[in-house]
Amino acid sequence: MMHEQEKSDLSIVAMKLANKGGQPSAESMEQRERAEGNAGENRMCRTPSRVSVFQGLERVRQAAKERKKERFTALLHHVTVDLLRSSYFWLKRNAAAGVDGVTWKDYEQHLEANLIDLHARVHRGAYRALPSRRKYIPKADGRQRPLGIAALEDKIVQRAVAEVLNAIYEEDFLGFSYGFRPGRGQHDALDALAVGISSTKVNWILDADVSSFFDSVSHEWLIRFVEHRIGDQRVIRLIRKWLKAGVMEDGKVIPTEVGTPQGGLSEASDNSPYLK
């Protein structure tokens, strides 16, 4: 069922379809001519060829669309070898290695055998998440932002599980939501803002930020929110493993009781052949 438009939606729900693999979207997003900085940017969308590969996820998406209170109790079987293979190809080829030291090229040497083994471990509960490798990047204000570089197999499984969860949550998000969503980015949000302030009278704009959100988010509250829609405890256990895996800094593993490392799923690439 489509979200009903409220008055505030009028300035932001317009031409560009949200990411639904060629299917009708829950809500659309505003679009104008590309903002400065978008030139030459890869804007490939997810095409019906990808939908044909993951028809099971399309059924999940349809159920999520039609039943907004549904808790999905059988999801892990959608994490197939095919989905893991696609997840591998979605990753950046030249991304830094995690604590395992394994690169994208290294894993490719025995790709099919590696994926079959990984799939078996995930489904029998033998998969273990490794701590993320801590790395710091400078911020504009002189401080340093901590990043967590996940091990390659963790990136693959995280990306596959994210694809399954996206089939559900993309039906819940509103058209004016842009953060950390497939096929959307900060330039799309700026485009929507430009259209909104040029097409309607605007008296004020609110710019707000949650201080150190990723560093301090509660694991238990995060799981509670996820469990509103996700009832498959095998998927919940995977998420808990990633949250509790910790970070490695200067050779020492530091447990993570709160917060979640930034950097893992942001390393997905738009250059995957599965997106063409």
PDB file of C-alpha atoms in Angstrom:
ATOM      1  CA  MET A   1       0.000   0.000   0.000  1.00  0.00           C
ATOM      2  CA  MET A   2       1.341   3.406  -0.934  1.00  0.00           C
ATOM      3  CA  HIS A   3       2.012   5.904   1.841  1.00  0.00           C
ATOM      4  CA  GLU A   4      -0.584   8.662   1.826  1.00  0.00           C
ATOM      5  CA  GLN A   5       0.877  12.064   1.079  1.00  0.00           C
ATOM      6  CA  GLU A   6       0.725  14.621   3.821  1.00  0.00           C
ATOM      7  CA  LYS A   7       0.927  18.353   3.217  1.00  0.00           C
ATOM      8  CA  SER A   8       4.628  18.368   3.974  1.00  0.00           C
ATOM      9  CA  ASP A   9       5.192  15.755   1.284  1.00  0.00           C
ATOM     10  CA  LEU A  10       4.043  17.985  -1.557  1.00  0.00           C
ATOM     11  CA  SER A  11       7.379  19.701  -2.006  1.00  0.00           C
ATOM     12  CA  ILE A  12       9.468  16.557  -1.897  1.00  0.00           C
ATOM     13  CA  VAL A  13       7.527  13.724  -3.492  1.00  0.00           C
ATOM     14  CA  ALA A  14       7.983  14.084  -7.231  1.00  0.00           C
ATOM     15  CA  MET A  15       9.651  12.539 -10.237  1.00  0.00           C
ATOM     16  CA  LYS A  16      12.390  10.099  -9.291  1.00  0.00           C
ATOM     17  CA  LEU A  17      11.343   6.634  -8.152  1.00  0.00           C
ATOM     18  CA  ALA A  18      12.798   5.226  -4.979  1.00  0.00           C
ATOM     19  CA  ASN A  19      14.982   2.141  -5.234  1.00  0.00           C
ATOM     20  CA  LYS A  20      12.602  -0.746  -5.913  1.00  0.00           C
ATOM     21  CA  GLY A  21      14.320  -2.729  -8.654  1.00  0.00           C
ATOM     22  CA  GLY A  22      11.899  -1.563 -11.319  1.00  0.00           C
ATOM     23  CA  GLN A  23       8.811  -2.036  -9.133  1.00  0.00           C
ATOM     24  CA  PRO A  24       6.477   0.721  -7.895  1.00  0.00           C
ATOM     25  CA  SER A  25       8.061   2.505  -4.979  1.00  0.00           C
ATOM     26  CA  ALA A  26       6.680   3.142  -1.538  1.00  0.00           C
ATOM     27  CA  GLU A  27       7.352   6.847  -2.118  1.00  0.00           C
ATOM     28  CA  SER A  28       9.233   8.799  -4.731  1.00  0.00           C
ATOM     29  CA  MET A  29      11.839  11.464  -4.222  1.00  0.00           C
ATOM     30  CA  GLU A  30      12.231  14.942  -5.625  1.00  0.00           C
ATOM     31  CA  GLN A  31      14.640  15.518  -8.486  1.00  0.00           C
ATOM     32  CA  ARG A  32      16.071  18.504 -10.322  1.00  0.00           C
ATOM     33  CA  GLU A  33      19.077  19.023 -12.538  1.00  0.00           C
ATOM     34  CA  ARG A  34      22.138  17.518 -10.918  1.00  0.00           C
ATOM     35  CA  ALA A  35      23.754  19.611  -8.192  1.00  0.00           C
ATOM     36  CA  GLU A  36      27.355  20.665  -8.515  1.00  0.00           C
ATOM     37  CA  GLY A  37      29.560  17.723  -7.688  1.00  0.00           C
ATOM     38  CA  ASN A  38      27.303  15.181  -9.404  1.00  0.00           C
ATOM     39  CA  ALA A  39      28.851  15.525 -12.830  1.00  0.00           C
ATOM     40  CA  GLY A  40      30.341  12.263 -13.991  1.00  0.00           C
ATOM     41  CA  GLU A  41      29.000  10.466 -10.946  1.00  0.00           C
ATOM     42  CA  ASN A  42      27.841   6.909 -11.539  1.00  0.00           C
ATOM     43  CA  ARG A  43      24.064   6.984 -11.152  1.00  0.00           C
ATOM     44  CA  MET A  44      23.234   3.457 -12.301  1.00  0.00           C
ATOM     45  CA  CYS A  45      19.963   2.227 -10.837  1.00  0.00           C
ATOM     46  CA  ARG A  46      19.042  -1.301  -9.943  1.00  0.00           C
ATOM     47  CA  THR A  47      17.411  -2.881 -12.969  1.00  0.00           C
ATOM     48  CA  PRO A  48      14.863  -5.665 -13.552  1.00  0.00           C
ATOM     49  CA  SER A  49      17.764  -8.034 -14.385  1.00  0.00           C
ATOM     50  CA  ARG A  50      18.658  -7.912 -10.729  1.00  0.00           C
ATOM     51  CA  VAL A  51      15.044  -8.524  -9.737  1.00  0.00           C
ATOM     52  CA  SER A  52      15.007 -11.750 -11.757  1.00  0.00           C
ATOM     53  CA  VAL A  53      18.021 -13.007  -9.786  1.00  0.00           C
ATOM     54  CA  PHE A  54      16.338 -12.362  -6.432  1.00  0.00           C
ATOM     55  CA  GLN A  55      12.674 -13.144  -7.008  1.00  0.00           C
ATOM     56  CA  GLY A  56      12.373 -14.389  -3.442  1.00  0.00           C
ATOM     57  CA  LEU A  57      13.265 -10.944  -2.151  1.00  0.00           C
ATOM     58  CA  GLU A  58      10.616  -9.443  -4.388  1.00  0.00           C
ATOM     59  CA  ARG A  59       8.063 -11.608  -2.584  1.00  0.00           C
ATOM     60  CA  VAL A  60       9.409 -10.347   0.742  1.00  0.00           C
ATOM     61  CA  ARG A  61       9.165  -6.779  -0.547  1.00  0.00           C
ATOM     62  CA  GLN A  62       5.585  -7.301  -1.658  1.00  0.00           C
ATOM     63  CA  ALA A  63       4.619  -8.794   1.716  1.00  0.00           C
ATOM     64  CA  ALA A  64       6.295  -5.868   3.514  1.00  0.00           C
ATOM     65  CA  LYS A  65       4.395  -3.439   1.304  1.00  0.00           C
ATOM     66  CA  GLU A  66       1.018  -5.051   1.906  1.00  0.00           C
ATOM     67  CA  ARG A  67       1.400  -5.910   5.607  1.00  0.00           C
ATOM     68  CA  LYS A  68       2.973  -3.039   7.512  1.00  0.00           C
ATOM     69  CA  LYS A  69       2.861  -4.848  10.874  1.00  0.00           C
ATOM     70  CA  GLU A  70       4.288  -8.139   9.582  1.00  0.00           C
ATOM     71  CA  ARG A  71       7.201  -9.709  11.510  1.00  0.00           C
ATOM     72  CA  PHE A  72       9.263 -11.823   9.149  1.00  0.00           C
ATOM     73  CA  THR A  73      10.249 -15.073  10.833  1.00  0.00           C
ATOM     74  CA  ALA A  74      11.939 -16.854   7.904  1.00  0.00           C
ATOM     75  CA  LEU A  75      14.544 -14.695   6.187  1.00  0.00           C
ATOM     76  CA  LEU A  76      17.942 -16.359   6.411  1.00  0.00           C
ATOM     77  CA  HIS A  77      17.206 -18.784   3.569  1.00  0.00           C
ATOM     78  CA  HIS A  78      17.282 -15.754   1.262  1.00  0.00           C
ATOM     79  CA  VAL A  79      21.006 -15.467   2.008  1.00  0.00           C
ATOM     80  CA  THR A  80      21.970 -17.851  -0.782  1.00  0.00           C
ATOM     81  CA  VAL A  81      25.278 -18.529  -2.482  1.00  0.00           C
ATOM     82  CA  ASP A  82      24.015 -16.392  -5.378  1.00  0.00           C
ATOM     83  CA  LEU A  83      23.313 -13.466  -3.045  1.00  0.00           C
ATOM     84  CA  LEU A  84      26.694 -13.869  -1.347  1.00  0.00           C
ATOM     85  CA  ARG A  85      28.348 -13.875  -4.769  1.00  0.00           C
ATOM     86  CA  SER A  86      26.522 -10.675  -5.707  1.00  0.00           C
ATOM     87  CA  SER A  87      27.499  -9.125  -2.384  1.00  0.00           C
ATOM     88  CA  TYR A  88      31.138  -9.923  -3.102  1.00  0.00           C
ATOM     89  CA  PHE A  89      30.944  -8.178  -6.487  1.00  0.00           C
ATOM     90  CA  TRP A  90      29.226  -5.151  -4.927  1.00  0.00           C
ATOM     91  CA  LEU A  91      32.280  -4.504  -2.753  1.00  0.00           C
ATOM     92  CA  LYS A  92      35.059  -2.165  -3.791  1.00  0.00           C
ATOM     93  CA  ARG A  93      37.921  -4.062  -5.388  1.00  0.00           C
ATOM     94  CA  ASN A  94      40.632  -1.911  -3.842  1.00  0.00           C
ATOM     95  CA  ALA A  95      39.167  -1.485  -0.346  1.00  0.00           C
ATOM     96  CA  ALA A  96      41.518  -1.844   2.600  1.00  0.00           C
ATOM     97  CA  ALA A  97      41.736  -5.291   4.206  1.00  0.00           C
ATOM     98  CA  GLY A  98      40.396  -5.965   7.685  1.00  0.00           C
ATOM     99  CA  VAL A  99      42.099  -7.846  10.511  1.00  0.00           C
ATOM    100  CA  ASP A 100      42.118 -11.037   8.402  1.00  0.00           C
ATOM    101  CA  GLY A 101      44.381  -9.356   5.834  1.00  0.00           C
ATOM    102  CA  VAL A 102      42.276 -10.830   3.005  1.00  0.00           C
ATOM    103  CA  THR A 103      41.725  -8.570  -0.016  1.00  0.00           C
ATOM    104  CA  TRP A 104      39.050  -8.738  -2.683  1.00  0.00           C
ATOM    105  CA  LYS A 105      41.602 -10.198  -5.119  1.00  0.00           C
ATOM    106  CA  ASP A 106      42.769 -12.796  -2.595  1.00  0.00           C
ATOM    107  CA  TYR A 107      39.227 -14.076  -2.074  1.00  0.00           C
ATOM    108  CA  GLU A 108      38.633 -14.258  -5.809  1.00  0.00           C
ATOM    109  CA  GLN A 109      41.310 -16.952  -6.255  1.00  0.00           C
ATOM    110  CA  HIS A 110      38.923 -19.652  -4.967  1.00  0.00           C
ATOM    111  CA  LEU A 111      35.721 -17.660  -5.074  1.00  0.00           C
ATOM    112  CA  GLU A 112      33.119 -20.398  -5.545  1.00  0.00           C
ATOM    113  CA  ALA A 113      34.639 -22.707  -2.944  1.00  0.00           C
ATOM    114  CA  ASN A 114      34.967 -19.783  -0.529  1.00  0.00           C
ATOM    115  CA  LEU A 115      31.349 -18.740  -1.003  1.00  0.00           C
ATOM    116  CA  ILE A 116      29.990 -22.270  -0.621  1.00  0.00           C
ATOM    117  CA  ASP A 117      31.945 -22.674   2.604  1.00  0.00           C
ATOM    118  CA  LEU A 118      30.839 -19.255   3.870  1.00  0.00           C
ATOM    119  CA  HIS A 119      27.200 -20.052   3.052  1.00  0.00           C
ATOM    120  CA  ALA A 120      27.412 -23.341   4.958  1.00  0.00           C
ATOM    121  CA  ARG A 121      28.936 -21.669   8.018  1.00  0.00           C
ATOM    122  CA  VAL A 122      26.287 -18.933   8.059  1.00  0.00           C
ATOM    123  CA  HIS A 123      23.424 -21.416   7.891  1.00  0.00           C
ATOM    124  CA  ARG A 124      24.702 -23.900  10.458  1.00  0.00           C
ATOM    125  CA  GLY A 125      25.627 -21.137  12.906  1.00  0.00           C
ATOM    126  CA  ALA A 126      29.392 -21.652  12.633  1.00  0.00           C
ATOM    127  CA  TYR A 127      30.116 -18.234  11.106  1.00  0.00           C
ATOM    128  CA  ARG A 128      32.031 -15.979  13.482  1.00  0.00           C
ATOM    129  CA  ALA A 129      32.363 -12.227  13.038  1.00  0.00           C
ATOM    130  CA  LEU A 130      35.878 -10.812  13.354  1.00  0.00           C
ATOM    131  CA  PRO A 131      36.671  -7.497  15.065  1.00  0.00           C
ATOM    132  CA  SER A 132      36.890  -4.474  12.805  1.00  0.00           C
ATOM    133  CA  ARG A 133      40.278  -2.888  12.207  1.00  0.00           C
ATOM    134  CA  ARG A 134      40.316   0.616  13.674  1.00  0.00           C
ATOM    135  CA  LYS A 135      41.390   3.450  11.420  1.00  0.00           C
ATOM    136  CA  TYR A 136      41.098   7.186  11.932  1.00  0.00           C
ATOM    137  CA  ILE A 137      40.425   9.891   9.357  1.00  0.00           C
ATOM    138  CA  PRO A 138      40.717  13.629  10.063  1.00  0.00           C
ATOM    139  CA  LYS A 139      37.565  15.740  10.445  1.00  0.00           C
ATOM    140  CA  ALA A 140      37.197  19.344   9.321  1.00  0.00           C
ATOM    141  CA  ASP A 141      37.297  20.587  12.913  1.00  0.00           C
ATOM    142  CA  GLY A 142      40.657  18.936  13.575  1.00  0.00           C
ATOM    143  CA  ARG A 143      39.302  15.939  15.433  1.00  0.00           C
ATOM    144  CA  GLN A 144      39.538  12.386  14.121  1.00  0.00           C
ATOM    145  CA  ARG A 145      36.651  10.190  13.034  1.00  0.00           C
ATOM    146  CA  PRO A 146      37.058   6.502  13.978  1.00  0.00           C
ATOM    147  CA  LEU A 147      36.274   4.004  11.233  1.00  0.00           C
ATOM    148  CA  GLY A 148      35.984   0.230  11.485  1.00  0.00           C
ATOM    149  CA  ILE A 149      37.265  -1.801   8.531  1.00  0.00           C
ATOM    150  CA  ALA A 150      35.498  -5.151   8.544  1.00  0.00           C
ATOM    151  CA  ALA A 151      37.055  -8.428   7.429  1.00  0.00           C
ATOM    152  CA  LEU A 152      36.154  -9.383   3.864  1.00  0.00           C
ATOM    153  CA  GLU A 153      33.772 -12.220   4.728  1.00  0.00           C
ATOM    154  CA  ASP A 154      32.040  -9.982   7.261  1.00  0.00           C
ATOM    155  CA  LYS A 155      31.531  -7.385   4.536  1.00  0.00           C
ATOM    156  CA  ILE A 156      30.070 -10.042   2.219  1.00  0.00           C
ATOM    157  CA  VAL A 157      27.598 -11.402   4.762  1.00  0.00           C
ATOM    158  CA  GLN A 158      26.681  -7.914   6.015  1.00  0.00           C
ATOM    159  CA  ARG A 159      25.965  -6.781   2.465  1.00  0.00           C
ATOM    160  CA  ALA A 160      23.819  -9.860   1.792  1.00  0.00           C
ATOM    161  CA  VAL A 161      21.813  -9.429   4.999  1.00  0.00           C
ATOM    162  CA  ALA A 162      21.407  -5.707   4.254  1.00  0.00           C
ATOM    163  CA  GLU A 163      19.915  -6.649   0.883  1.00  0.00           C
ATOM    164  CA  VAL A 164      17.354  -8.863   2.618  1.00  0.00           C
ATOM    165  CA  LEU A 165      16.524  -6.177   5.182  1.00  0.00           C
ATOM    166  CA  ASN A 166      16.257  -3.513   2.460  1.00  0.00           C
ATOM    167  CA  ALA A 167      13.452  -5.521   0.861  1.00  0.00           C
ATOM    168  CA  ILE A 168      11.452  -4.857   4.031  1.00  0.00           C
ATOM    169  CA  TYR A 169      12.568  -1.449   5.241  1.00  0.00           C
ATOM    170  CA  GLU A 170      12.544   0.262   1.843  1.00  0.00           C
ATOM    171  CA  GLU A 171       8.759  -0.218   1.942  1.00  0.00           C
ATOM    172  CA  ASP A 172       8.592   1.592   5.283  1.00  0.00           C
ATOM    173  CA  PHE A 173      10.802   4.614   4.626  1.00  0.00           C
ATOM    174  CA  LEU A 174       9.240   7.849   3.430  1.00  0.00           C
ATOM    175  CA  GLY A 175      10.182   9.637   0.230  1.00  0.00           C
ATOM    176  CA  PHE A 176      12.031  12.428   2.033  1.00  0.00           C
ATOM    177  CA  SER A 177      14.400   9.969   3.770  1.00  0.00           C
ATOM    178  CA  TYR A 178      17.839   9.797   2.125  1.00  0.00           C
ATOM    179  CA  GLY A 179      20.405   8.642   4.666  1.00  0.00           C
ATOM    180  CA  PHE A 180      22.090   5.269   4.147  1.00  0.00           C
ATOM    181  CA  ARG A 181      19.535   4.085   1.600  1.00  0.00           C
ATOM    182  CA  PRO A 182      20.367   2.211  -1.619  1.00  0.00           C
ATOM    183  CA  GLY A 183      20.386   4.390  -4.703  1.00  0.00           C
ATOM    184  CA  ARG A 184      20.277   7.617  -2.686  1.00  0.00           C
ATOM    185  CA  GLY A 185      22.848  10.000  -1.321  1.00  0.00           C
ATOM    186  CA  GLN A 186      23.498  13.475  -0.005  1.00  0.00           C
ATOM    187  CA  HIS A 187      23.259  15.026  -3.472  1.00  0.00           C
ATOM    188  CA  ASP A 188      19.736  13.630  -3.865  1.00  0.00           C
ATOM    189  CA  ALA A 189      18.804  15.245  -0.538  1.00  0.00           C
ATOM    190  CA  LEU A 190      20.280  18.550  -1.732  1.00  0.00           C
ATOM    191  CA  ASP A 191      18.312  18.237  -4.966  1.00  0.00           C
ATOM    192  CA  ALA A 192      15.083  17.749  -3.002  1.00  0.00           C
ATOM    193  CA  LEU A 193      15.902  20.698  -0.746  1.00  0.00           C
ATOM    194  CA  ALA A 194      16.581  22.921  -3.777  1.00  0.00           C
ATOM    195  CA  VAL A 195      13.250  21.971  -5.340  1.00  0.00           C
ATOM    196  CA  GLY A 196      11.403  22.438  -2.073  1.00  0.00           C
ATOM    197  CA  ILE A 197      12.710  25.928  -1.321  1.00  0.00           C
ATOM    198  CA  SER A 198      12.277  27.092  -4.921  1.00  0.00           C
ATOM    199  CA  SER A 199       8.742  25.764  -5.416  1.00  0.00           C
ATOM    200  CA  THR A 200       7.110  26.669  -2.114  1.00  0.00           C
ATOM    201  CA  LYS A 201       7.353  29.379   0.514  1.00  0.00           C
ATOM    202  CA  VAL A 202       9.863  28.404   3.199  1.00  0.00           C
ATOM    203  CA  ASN A 203      10.184  30.330   6.459  1.00  0.00           C
ATOM    204  CA  TRP A 204      12.907  28.267   8.125  1.00  0.00           C
ATOM    205  CA  ILE A 205      15.201  25.299   7.614  1.00  0.00           C
ATOM    206  CA  LEU A 206      16.304  23.104  10.518  1.00  0.00           C
ATOM    207  CA  ASP A 207      19.833  21.658  10.443  1.00  0.00           C
ATOM    208  CA  ALA A 208      20.372  19.143  13.253  1.00  0.00           C
ATOM    209  CA  ASP A 209      22.867  16.417  14.033  1.00  0.00           C
ATOM    210  CA  VAL A 210      22.930  13.688  16.681  1.00  0.00           C
ATOM    211  CA  SER A 211      26.308  13.967  18.384  1.00  0.00           C
ATOM    212  CA  SER A 212      28.438  10.785  18.107  1.00  0.00           C
ATOM    213  CA  PHE A 213      25.380   8.716  17.232  1.00  0.00           C
ATOM    214  CA  PHE A 214      27.233   5.736  15.763  1.00  0.00           C
ATOM    215  CA  ASP A 215      29.700   5.735  18.645  1.00  0.00           C
ATOM    216  CA  SER A 216      27.017   5.637  21.328  1.00  0.00           C
ATOM    217  CA  VAL A 217      23.954   3.878  19.881  1.00  0.00           C
ATOM    218  CA  SER A 218      22.505   1.306  22.283  1.00  0.00           C
ATOM    219  CA  HIS A 219      22.813  -2.269  21.036  1.00  0.00           C
ATOM    220  CA  GLU A 220      19.723  -3.401  22.899  1.00  0.00           C
ATOM    221  CA  TRP A 221      17.542  -0.567  21.646  1.00  0.00           C
ATOM    222  CA  LEU A 222      18.790  -1.120  18.104  1.00  0.00           C
ATOM    223  CA  ILE A 223      17.819  -4.800  18.344  1.00  0.00           C
ATOM    224  CA  ARG A 224      14.429  -3.881  19.801  1.00  0.00           C
ATOM    225  CA  PHE A 225      13.705  -1.636  16.841  1.00  0.00           C
ATOM    226  CA  VAL A 226      14.807  -4.314  14.374  1.00  0.00           C
ATOM    227  CA  GLU A 227      12.605  -6.906  16.075  1.00  0.00           C
ATOM    228  CA  HIS A 228       9.502  -4.861  15.274  1.00  0.00           C
ATOM    229  CA  ARG A 229       9.847  -6.229  11.739  1.00  0.00           C
ATOM    230  CA  ILE A 230      12.421  -9.023  11.954  1.00  0.00           C
ATOM    231  CA  GLY A 231      11.352 -12.161  13.810  1.00  0.00           C
ATOM    232  CA  ASP A 232      13.986 -14.518  12.382  1.00  0.00           C
ATOM    233  CA  GLN A 233      16.281 -15.056  15.373  1.00  0.00           C
ATOM    234  CA  ARG A 234      19.066 -16.329  13.119  1.00  0.00           C
ATOM    235  CA  VAL A 235      19.236 -12.893  11.485  1.00  0.00           C
ATOM    236  CA  ILE A 236      19.057 -11.213  14.893  1.00  0.00           C
ATOM    237  CA  ARG A 237      21.983 -13.351  16.080  1.00  0.00           C
ATOM    238  CA  LEU A 238      24.037 -12.278  13.059  1.00  0.00           C
ATOM    239  CA  ILE A 239      23.389  -8.623  13.850  1.00  0.00           C
ATOM    240  CA  ARG A 240      24.359  -9.209  17.491  1.00  0.00           C
ATOM    241  CA  LYS A 241      27.600 -10.886  16.374  1.00  0.00           C
ATOM    242  CA  TRP A 242      28.569  -7.818  14.335  1.00  0.00           C
ATOM    243  CA  LEU A 243      27.665  -5.443  17.135  1.00  0.00           C
ATOM    244  CA  LYS A 244      29.670  -7.391  19.720  1.00  0.00           C
ATOM    245  CA  ALA A 245      32.676  -8.283  17.514  1.00  0.00           C
ATOM    246  CA  GLY A 246      34.688  -5.349  18.827  1.00  0.00           C
ATOM    247  CA  VAL A 247      37.489  -3.401  17.176  1.00  0.00           C
ATOM    248  CA  MET A 248      41.214  -4.081  16.933  1.00  0.00           C
ATOM    249  CA  GLU A 249      43.515  -1.156  17.607  1.00  0.00           C
ATOM    250  CA  ASP A 250      47.298  -1.425  18.023  1.00  0.00           C
ATOM    251  CA  GLY A 251      47.029  -5.199  18.142  1.00  0.00           C
ATOM    252  CA  LYS A 252      44.480  -5.221  20.970  1.00  0.00           C
ATOM    253  CA  VAL A 253      40.826  -6.220  20.628  1.00  0.00           C
ATOM    254  CA  ILE A 254      38.526  -3.726  22.346  1.00  0.00           C
ATOM    255  CA  PRO A 255      34.993  -5.001  23.138  1.00  0.00           C
ATOM    256  CA  THR A 256      32.071  -2.912  21.890  1.00  0.00           C
ATOM    257  CA  GLU A 257      29.333  -2.592  24.516  1.00  0.00           C
ATOM    258  CA  VAL A 258      27.728   0.393  22.759  1.00  0.00           C
ATOM    259  CA  GLY A 259      28.013   1.903  19.306  1.00  0.00           C
ATOM    260  CA  THR A 260      28.694   0.367  15.933  1.00  0.00           C
ATOM    261  CA  PRO A 261      31.784   0.870  13.749  1.00  0.00           C
ATOM    262  CA  GLN A 262      31.372   3.132  10.733  1.00  0.00           C
ATOM    263  CA  GLY A 263      32.811   2.063   7.421  1.00  0.00           C
ATOM    264  CA  GLY A 264      31.689  -1.502   6.681  1.00  0.00           C
ATOM    265  CA  LEU A 265      28.665  -1.330   4.408  1.00  0.00           C
ATOM    266  CA  SER A 266      29.692   2.045   2.975  1.00  0.00           C
ATOM    267  CA  GLU A 267      32.336   0.154   1.005  1.00  0.00           C
ATOM    268  CA  ALA A 268      29.776  -1.292  -1.389  1.00  0.00           C
ATOM    269  CA  SER A 269      30.416  -0.326  -4.991  1.00  0.00           C
ATOM    270  CA  ASP A 270      28.028   0.941  -7.664  1.00  0.00           C
ATOM    271  CA  ASN A 271      30.230  -0.718 -10.308  1.00  0.00           C
ATOM    272  CA  SER A 272      28.856  -4.216  -9.750  1.00  0.00           C
ATOM    273  CA  PRO A 273      27.857  -6.025 -12.948  1.00  0.00           C
ATOM    274  CA  TYR A 274      24.679  -7.037 -11.085  1.00  0.00           C
ATOM    275  CA  LEU A 275      23.564  -3.408 -10.989  1.00  0.00           C
ATOM    276  CA  LYS A 276      23.752  -2.964 -14.747  1.00  0.00           C
TER     277      LYS A 276
END
